[in-house]
PDB file of C-alpha atoms in Angstrom:
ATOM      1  CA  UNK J   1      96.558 104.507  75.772  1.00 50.00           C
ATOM      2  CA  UNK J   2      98.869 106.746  77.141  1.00 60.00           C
ATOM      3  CA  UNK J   3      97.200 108.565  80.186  1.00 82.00           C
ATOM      4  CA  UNK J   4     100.142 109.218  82.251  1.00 88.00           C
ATOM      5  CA  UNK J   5     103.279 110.479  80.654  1.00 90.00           C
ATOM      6  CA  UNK J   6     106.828 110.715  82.035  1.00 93.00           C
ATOM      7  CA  UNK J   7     109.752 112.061  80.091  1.00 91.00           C
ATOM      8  CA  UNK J   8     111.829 108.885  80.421  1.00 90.00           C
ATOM      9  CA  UNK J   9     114.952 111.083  80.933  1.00 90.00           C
ATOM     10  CA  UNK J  10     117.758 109.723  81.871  1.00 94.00           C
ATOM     11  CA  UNK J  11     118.733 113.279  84.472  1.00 95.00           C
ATOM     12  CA  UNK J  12     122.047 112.966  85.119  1.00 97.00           C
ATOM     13  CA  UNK J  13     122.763 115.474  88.211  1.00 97.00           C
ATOM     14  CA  UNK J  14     125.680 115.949  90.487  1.00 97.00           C
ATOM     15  CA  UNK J  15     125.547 115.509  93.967  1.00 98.00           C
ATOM     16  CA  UNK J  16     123.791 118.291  95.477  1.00 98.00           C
ATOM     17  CA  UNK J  17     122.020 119.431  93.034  1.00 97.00           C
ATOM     18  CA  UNK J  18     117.922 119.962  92.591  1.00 97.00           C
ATOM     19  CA  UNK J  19     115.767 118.283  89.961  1.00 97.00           C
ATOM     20  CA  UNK J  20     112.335 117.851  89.285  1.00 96.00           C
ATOM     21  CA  UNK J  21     110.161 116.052  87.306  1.00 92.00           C
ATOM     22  CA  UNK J  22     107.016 116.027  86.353  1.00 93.00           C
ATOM     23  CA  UNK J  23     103.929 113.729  85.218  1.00 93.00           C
ATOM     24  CA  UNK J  24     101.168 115.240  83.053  1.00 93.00           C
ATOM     25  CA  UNK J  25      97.542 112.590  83.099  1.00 89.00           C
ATOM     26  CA  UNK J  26      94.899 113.003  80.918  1.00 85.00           C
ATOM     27  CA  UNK J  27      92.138 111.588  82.995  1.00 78.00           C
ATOM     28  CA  UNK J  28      90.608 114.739  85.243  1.00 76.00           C
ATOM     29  CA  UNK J  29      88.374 112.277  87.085  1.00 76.00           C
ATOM     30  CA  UNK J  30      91.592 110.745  89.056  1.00 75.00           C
ATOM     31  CA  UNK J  31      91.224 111.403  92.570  1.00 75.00           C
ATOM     32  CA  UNK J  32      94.933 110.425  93.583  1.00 83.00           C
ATOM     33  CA  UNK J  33      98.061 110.528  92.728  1.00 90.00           C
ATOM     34  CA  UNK J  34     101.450 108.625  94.119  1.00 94.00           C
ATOM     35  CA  UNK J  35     105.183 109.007  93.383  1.00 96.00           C
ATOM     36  CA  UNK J  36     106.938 105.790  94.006  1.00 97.00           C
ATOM     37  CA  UNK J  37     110.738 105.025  93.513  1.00 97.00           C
ATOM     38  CA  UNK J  38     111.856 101.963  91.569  1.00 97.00           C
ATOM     39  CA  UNK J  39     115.588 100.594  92.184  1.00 96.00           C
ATOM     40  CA  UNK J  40     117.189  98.307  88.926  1.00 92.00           C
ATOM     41  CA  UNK J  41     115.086  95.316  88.792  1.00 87.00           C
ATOM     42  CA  UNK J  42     113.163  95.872  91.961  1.00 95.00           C
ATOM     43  CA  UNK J  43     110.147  96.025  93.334  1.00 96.00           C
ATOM     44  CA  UNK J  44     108.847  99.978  93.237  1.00 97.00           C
ATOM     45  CA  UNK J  45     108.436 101.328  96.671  1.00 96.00           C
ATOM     46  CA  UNK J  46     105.851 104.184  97.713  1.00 95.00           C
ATOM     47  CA  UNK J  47     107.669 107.783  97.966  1.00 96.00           C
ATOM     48  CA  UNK J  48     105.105 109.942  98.444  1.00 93.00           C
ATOM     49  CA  UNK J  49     101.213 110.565  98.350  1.00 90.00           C
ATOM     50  CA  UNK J  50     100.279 113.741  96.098  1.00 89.00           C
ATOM     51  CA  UNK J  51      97.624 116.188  97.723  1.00 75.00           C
ATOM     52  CA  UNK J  52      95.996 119.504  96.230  1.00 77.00           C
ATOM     53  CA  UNK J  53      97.944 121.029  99.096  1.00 78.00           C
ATOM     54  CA  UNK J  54     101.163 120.174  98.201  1.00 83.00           C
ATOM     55  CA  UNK J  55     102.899 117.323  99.836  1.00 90.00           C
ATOM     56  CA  UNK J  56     106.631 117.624 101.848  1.00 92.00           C
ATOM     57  CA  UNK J  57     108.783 114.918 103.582  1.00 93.00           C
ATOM     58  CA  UNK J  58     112.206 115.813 104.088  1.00 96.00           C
ATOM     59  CA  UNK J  59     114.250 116.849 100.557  1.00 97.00           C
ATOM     60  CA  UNK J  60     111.477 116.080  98.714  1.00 97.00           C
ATOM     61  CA  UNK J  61     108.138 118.039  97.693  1.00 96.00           C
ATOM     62  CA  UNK J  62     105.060 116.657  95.555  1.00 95.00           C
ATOM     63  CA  UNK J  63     102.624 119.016  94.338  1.00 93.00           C
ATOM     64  CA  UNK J  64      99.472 118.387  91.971  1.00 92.00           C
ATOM     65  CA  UNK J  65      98.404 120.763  89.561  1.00 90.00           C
ATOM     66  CA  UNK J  66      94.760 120.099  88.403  1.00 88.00           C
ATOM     67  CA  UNK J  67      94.228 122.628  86.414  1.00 89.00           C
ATOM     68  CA  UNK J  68      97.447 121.958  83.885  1.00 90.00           C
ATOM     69  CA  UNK J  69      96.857 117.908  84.885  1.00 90.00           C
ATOM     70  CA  UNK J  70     100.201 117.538  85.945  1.00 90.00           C
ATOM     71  CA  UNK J  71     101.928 116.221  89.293  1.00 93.00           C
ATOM     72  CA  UNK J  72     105.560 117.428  90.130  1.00 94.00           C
ATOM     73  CA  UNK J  73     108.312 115.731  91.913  1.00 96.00           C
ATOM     74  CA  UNK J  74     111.189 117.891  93.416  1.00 96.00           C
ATOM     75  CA  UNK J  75     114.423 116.594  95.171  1.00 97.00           C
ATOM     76  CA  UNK J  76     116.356 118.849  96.899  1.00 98.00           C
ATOM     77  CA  UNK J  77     120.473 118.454  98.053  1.00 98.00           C
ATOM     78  CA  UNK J  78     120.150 115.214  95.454  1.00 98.00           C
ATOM     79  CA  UNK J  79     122.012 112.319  97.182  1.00 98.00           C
ATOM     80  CA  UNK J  80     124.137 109.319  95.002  1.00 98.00           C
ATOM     81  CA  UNK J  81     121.620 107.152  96.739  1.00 97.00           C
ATOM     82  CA  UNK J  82     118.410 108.943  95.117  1.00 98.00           C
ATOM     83  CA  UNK J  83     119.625 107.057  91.578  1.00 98.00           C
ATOM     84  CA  UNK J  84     117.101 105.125  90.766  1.00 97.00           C
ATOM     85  CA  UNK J  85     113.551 105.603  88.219  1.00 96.00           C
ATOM     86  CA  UNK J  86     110.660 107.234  89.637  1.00 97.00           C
ATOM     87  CA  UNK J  87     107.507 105.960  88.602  1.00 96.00           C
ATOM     88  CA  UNK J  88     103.841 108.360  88.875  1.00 94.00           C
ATOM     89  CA  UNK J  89     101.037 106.713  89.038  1.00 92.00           C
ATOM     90  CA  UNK J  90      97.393 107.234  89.572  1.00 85.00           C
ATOM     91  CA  UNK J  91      95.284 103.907  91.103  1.00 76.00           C
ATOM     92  CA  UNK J  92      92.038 105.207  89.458  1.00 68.00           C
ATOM     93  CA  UNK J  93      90.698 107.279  86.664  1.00 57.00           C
ATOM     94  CA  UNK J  94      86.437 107.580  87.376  1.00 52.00           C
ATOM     95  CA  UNK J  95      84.933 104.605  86.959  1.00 58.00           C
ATOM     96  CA  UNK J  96      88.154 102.377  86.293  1.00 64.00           C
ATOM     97  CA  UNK J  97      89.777  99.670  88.782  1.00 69.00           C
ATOM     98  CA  UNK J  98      93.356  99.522  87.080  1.00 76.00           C
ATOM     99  CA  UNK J  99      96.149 102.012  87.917  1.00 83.00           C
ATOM    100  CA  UNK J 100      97.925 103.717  85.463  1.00 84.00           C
ATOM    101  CA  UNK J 101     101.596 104.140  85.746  1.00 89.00           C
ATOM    102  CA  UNK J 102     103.913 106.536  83.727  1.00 89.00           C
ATOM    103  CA  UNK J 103     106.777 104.408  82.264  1.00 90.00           C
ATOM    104  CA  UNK J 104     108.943 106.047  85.080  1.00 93.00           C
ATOM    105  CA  UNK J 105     112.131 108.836  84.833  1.00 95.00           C
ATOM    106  CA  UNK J 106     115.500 107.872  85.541  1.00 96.00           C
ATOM    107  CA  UNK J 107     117.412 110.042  87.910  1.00 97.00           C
ATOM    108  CA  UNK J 108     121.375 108.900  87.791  1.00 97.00           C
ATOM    109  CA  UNK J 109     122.747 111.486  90.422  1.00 98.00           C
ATOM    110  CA  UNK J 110     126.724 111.303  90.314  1.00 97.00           C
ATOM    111  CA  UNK J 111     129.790 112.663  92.472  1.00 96.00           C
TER     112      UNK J 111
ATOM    113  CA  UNK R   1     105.072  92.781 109.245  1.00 84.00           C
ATOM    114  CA  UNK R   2     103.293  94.052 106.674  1.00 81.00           C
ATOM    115  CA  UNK R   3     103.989  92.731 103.688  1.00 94.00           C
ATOM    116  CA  UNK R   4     102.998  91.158 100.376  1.00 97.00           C
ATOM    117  CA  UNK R   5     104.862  87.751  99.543  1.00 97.00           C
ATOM    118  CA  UNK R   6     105.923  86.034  96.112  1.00 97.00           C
ATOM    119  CA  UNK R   7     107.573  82.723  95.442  1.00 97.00           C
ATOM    120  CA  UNK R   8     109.018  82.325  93.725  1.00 97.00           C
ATOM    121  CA  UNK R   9     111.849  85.254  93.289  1.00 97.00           C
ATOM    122  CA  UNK R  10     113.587  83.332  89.842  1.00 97.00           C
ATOM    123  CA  UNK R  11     112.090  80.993  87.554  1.00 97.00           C
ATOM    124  CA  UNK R  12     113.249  79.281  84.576  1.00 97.00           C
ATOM    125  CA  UNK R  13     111.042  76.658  82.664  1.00 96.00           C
ATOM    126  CA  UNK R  14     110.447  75.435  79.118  1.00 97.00           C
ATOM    127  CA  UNK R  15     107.416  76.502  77.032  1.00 97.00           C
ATOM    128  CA  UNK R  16     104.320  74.595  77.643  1.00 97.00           C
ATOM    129  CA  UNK R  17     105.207  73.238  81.269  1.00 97.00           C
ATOM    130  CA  UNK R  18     102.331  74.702  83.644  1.00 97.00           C
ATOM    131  CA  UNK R  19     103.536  76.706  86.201  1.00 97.00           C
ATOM    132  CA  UNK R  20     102.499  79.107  89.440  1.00 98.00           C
ATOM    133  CA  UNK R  21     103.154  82.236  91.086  1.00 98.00           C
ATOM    134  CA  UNK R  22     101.712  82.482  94.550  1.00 98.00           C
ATOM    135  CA  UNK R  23     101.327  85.891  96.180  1.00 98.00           C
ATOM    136  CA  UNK R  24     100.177  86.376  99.817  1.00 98.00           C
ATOM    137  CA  UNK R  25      99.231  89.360 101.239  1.00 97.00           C
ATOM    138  CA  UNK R  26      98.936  90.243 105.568  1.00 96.00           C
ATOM    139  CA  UNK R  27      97.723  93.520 105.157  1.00 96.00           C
ATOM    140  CA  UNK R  28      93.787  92.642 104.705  1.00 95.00           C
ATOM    141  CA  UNK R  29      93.170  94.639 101.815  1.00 95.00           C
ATOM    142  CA  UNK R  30      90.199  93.858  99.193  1.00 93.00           C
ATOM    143  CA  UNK R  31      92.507  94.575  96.209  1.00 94.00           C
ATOM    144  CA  UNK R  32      94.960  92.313  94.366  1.00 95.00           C
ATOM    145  CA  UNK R  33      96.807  92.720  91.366  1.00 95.00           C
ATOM    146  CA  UNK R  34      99.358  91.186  88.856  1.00 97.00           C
ATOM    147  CA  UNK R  35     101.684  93.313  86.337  1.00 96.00           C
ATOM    148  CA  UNK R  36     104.540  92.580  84.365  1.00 97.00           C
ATOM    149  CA  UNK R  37     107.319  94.651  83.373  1.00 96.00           C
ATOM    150  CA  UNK R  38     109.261  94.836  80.406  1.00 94.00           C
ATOM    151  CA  UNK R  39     112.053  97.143  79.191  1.00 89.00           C
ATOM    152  CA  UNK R  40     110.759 100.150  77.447  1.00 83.00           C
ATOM    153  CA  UNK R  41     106.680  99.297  78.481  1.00 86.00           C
ATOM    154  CA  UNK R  42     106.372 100.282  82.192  1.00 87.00           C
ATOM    155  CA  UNK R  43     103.903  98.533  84.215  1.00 92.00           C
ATOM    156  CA  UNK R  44     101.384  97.064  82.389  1.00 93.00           C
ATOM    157  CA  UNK R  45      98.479  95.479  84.660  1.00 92.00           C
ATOM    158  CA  UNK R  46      97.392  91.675  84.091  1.00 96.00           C
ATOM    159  CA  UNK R  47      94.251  90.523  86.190  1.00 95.00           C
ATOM    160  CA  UNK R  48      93.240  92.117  89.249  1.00 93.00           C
ATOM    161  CA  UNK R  49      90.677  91.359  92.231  1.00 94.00           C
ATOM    162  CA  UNK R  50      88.257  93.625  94.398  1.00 91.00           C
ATOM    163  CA  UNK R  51      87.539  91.007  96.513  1.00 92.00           C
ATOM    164  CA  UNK R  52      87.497  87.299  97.245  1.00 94.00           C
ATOM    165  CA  UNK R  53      85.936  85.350  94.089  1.00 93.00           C
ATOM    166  CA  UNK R  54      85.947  88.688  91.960  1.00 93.00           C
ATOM    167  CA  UNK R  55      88.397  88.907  89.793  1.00 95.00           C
ATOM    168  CA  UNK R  56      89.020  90.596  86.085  1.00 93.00           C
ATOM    169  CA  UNK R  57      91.338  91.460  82.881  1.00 93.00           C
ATOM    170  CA  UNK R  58      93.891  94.184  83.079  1.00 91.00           C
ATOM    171  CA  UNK R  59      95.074  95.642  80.104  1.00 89.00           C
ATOM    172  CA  UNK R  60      97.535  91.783  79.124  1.00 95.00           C
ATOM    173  CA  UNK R  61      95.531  89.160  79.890  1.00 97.00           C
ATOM    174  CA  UNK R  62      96.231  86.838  77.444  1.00 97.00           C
ATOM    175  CA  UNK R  63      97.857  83.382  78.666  1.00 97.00           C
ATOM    176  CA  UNK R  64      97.182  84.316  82.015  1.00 98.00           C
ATOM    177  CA  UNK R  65      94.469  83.015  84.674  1.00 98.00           C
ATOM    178  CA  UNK R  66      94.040  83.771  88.087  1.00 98.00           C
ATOM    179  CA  UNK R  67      92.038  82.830  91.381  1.00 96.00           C
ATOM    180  CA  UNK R  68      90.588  84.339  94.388  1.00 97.00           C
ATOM    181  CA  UNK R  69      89.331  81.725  96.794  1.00 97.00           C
ATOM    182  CA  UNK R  70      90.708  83.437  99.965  1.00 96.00           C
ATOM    183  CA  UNK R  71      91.696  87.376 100.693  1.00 96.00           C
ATOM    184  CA  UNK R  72      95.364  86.600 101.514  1.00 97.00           C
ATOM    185  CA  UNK R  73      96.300  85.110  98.290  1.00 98.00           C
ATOM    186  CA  UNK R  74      96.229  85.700  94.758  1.00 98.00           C
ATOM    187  CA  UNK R  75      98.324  83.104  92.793  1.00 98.00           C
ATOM    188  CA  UNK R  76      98.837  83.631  88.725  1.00 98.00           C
ATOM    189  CA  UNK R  77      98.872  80.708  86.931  1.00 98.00           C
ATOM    190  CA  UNK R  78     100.652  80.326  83.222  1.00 98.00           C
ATOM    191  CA  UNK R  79      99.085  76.743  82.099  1.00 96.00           C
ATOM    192  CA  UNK R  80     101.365  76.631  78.893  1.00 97.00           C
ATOM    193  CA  UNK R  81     104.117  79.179  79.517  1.00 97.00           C
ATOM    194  CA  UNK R  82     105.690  80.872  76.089  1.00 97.00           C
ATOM    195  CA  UNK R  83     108.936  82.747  75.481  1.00 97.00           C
ATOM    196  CA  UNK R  84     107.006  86.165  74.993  1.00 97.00           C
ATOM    197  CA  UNK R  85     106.153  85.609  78.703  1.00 98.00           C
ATOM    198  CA  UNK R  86     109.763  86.077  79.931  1.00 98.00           C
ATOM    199  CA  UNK R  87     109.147  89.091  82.152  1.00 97.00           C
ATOM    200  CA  UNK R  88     109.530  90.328  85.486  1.00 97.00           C
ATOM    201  CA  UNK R  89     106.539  89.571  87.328  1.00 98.00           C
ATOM    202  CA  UNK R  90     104.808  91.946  90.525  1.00 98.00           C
ATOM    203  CA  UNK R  91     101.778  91.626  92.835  1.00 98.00           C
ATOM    204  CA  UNK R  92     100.418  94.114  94.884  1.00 96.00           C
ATOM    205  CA  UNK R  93      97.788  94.906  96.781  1.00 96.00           C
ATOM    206  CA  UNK R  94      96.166  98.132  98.065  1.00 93.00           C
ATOM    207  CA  UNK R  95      93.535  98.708 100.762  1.00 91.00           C
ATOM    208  CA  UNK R  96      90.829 100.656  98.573  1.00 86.00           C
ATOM    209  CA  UNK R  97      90.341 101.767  95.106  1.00 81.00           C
ATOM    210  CA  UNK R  98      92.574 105.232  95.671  1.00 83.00           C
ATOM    211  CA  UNK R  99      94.837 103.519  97.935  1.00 88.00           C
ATOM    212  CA  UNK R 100      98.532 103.077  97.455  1.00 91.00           C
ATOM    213  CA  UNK R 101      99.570 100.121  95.699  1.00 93.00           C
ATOM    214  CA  UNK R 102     102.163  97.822  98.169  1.00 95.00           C
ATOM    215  CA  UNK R 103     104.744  95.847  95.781  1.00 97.00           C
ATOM    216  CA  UNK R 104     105.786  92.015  96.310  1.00 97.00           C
ATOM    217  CA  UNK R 105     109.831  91.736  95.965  1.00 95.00           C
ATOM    218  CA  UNK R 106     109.123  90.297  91.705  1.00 97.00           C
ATOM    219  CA  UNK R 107     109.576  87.368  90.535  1.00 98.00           C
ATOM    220  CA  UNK R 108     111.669  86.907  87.273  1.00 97.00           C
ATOM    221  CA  UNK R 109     110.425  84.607  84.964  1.00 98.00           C
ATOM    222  CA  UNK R 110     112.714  83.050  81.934  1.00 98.00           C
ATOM    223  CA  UNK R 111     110.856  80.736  79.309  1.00 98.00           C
ATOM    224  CA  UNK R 112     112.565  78.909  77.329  1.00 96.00           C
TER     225      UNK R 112
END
């Protein structure tokens, strides 16, 4: 079952730089949609909420597309700290109780 | 703090010894989950629970049991541990079925 896809990358940017990624699902019943950020061996940590509107916070934007099932991730003025994988992930698809996670993209942004 | 708590963080044994991984939550929420994580599969869900004494199969049950006798906790038990359970080892919990999903720090497990 793969209902949430990531391409796995690795995205090797230099500082500065933009990049985006994005997370196509295959279940149109799922209501919501998170980004979270995963260091090396780590516990993932919530980035960002996804909402029809379009989500902002700081350098980075989240936007849902529901019509091409996809949710995008964009990181502006990259920092070396933003290296890390970044996991999508919907909690719910209709009538199901178990999140679904994409297998995550690795960012690696250098000097 | 809100937080959700695992002990322990490392963990080595030898196959067949019974062993525990206790998870605590503060945050009140009705649902708990396990996952492990292994290079190359992402996430993959083990049991989860909507609520105290609920509990059911994620997508890797298999040589796994749980138990939900009180909100705050949800501890995983392994009752004869093998090598192809050497993973690193989350709980989480979230408030509501859309909800975010909040992360204990992982415990790595080695079996030898």
């Amino acid at each position: 079952r793969k209902e949430v896809e990531q391409d796995p990358g690795p995205f090797n940017v230099p500082e500065g730089a933009t990049v985006a990624f994005n997370c196509t699902y295959s279940n149109s019943a799922s209501q919501s949609f998170f980004w979270y950020r995963q260091d090396c061996r780590k516990e993932p940590k919530l980035l960002m909420s996804v909402y029809s509107s379009g989500n902002e916070d700081g350098r980075f934007t989240a936007q849902l597309n529901r019509a091409s099932q996809y949710i995008s991730l964009l990181i502006r003025d990259s920092k070396l700290s933003d290296s890390a994988t970044y996991l999508c992930v919907t909690p719910s698809g209709g009538g199901s109780y178990i999140p679904t996670f994409g297998r995550g993209t690795s960012l690696i942004v250098h000097p | 703090e809100a937080q959700v708590t695992q002990n322990p963080r490392y963990l080595i044994t030898v196959t067949g010894k019974k062993l525990t991984v206790t998870c605590s939550q503060n945050m009140n929420h009705e649902y708990m989950s396990w996952y492990r994580q292994d290079p190359g599969l992402g996430l993959r869900q083990i049991y989860y629970s909507m609520n105290v004494e609920v509990t059911d199969k994620g997508d890797v049950p298999e040589g796994y049991k749980v138990s939900r006798k009180e909100k705050r906790n949800f501890p995983l038990i392994l009752e004869s541990p093998s090598p192809n359970q050497t993973s690193l080892y989350f709980c989480a919990s979230r408030l509501s079925r859309d909800s975010p999903l909040h992360f204990g720090n992982g415990t790595r497990l080695t079996v030898t």
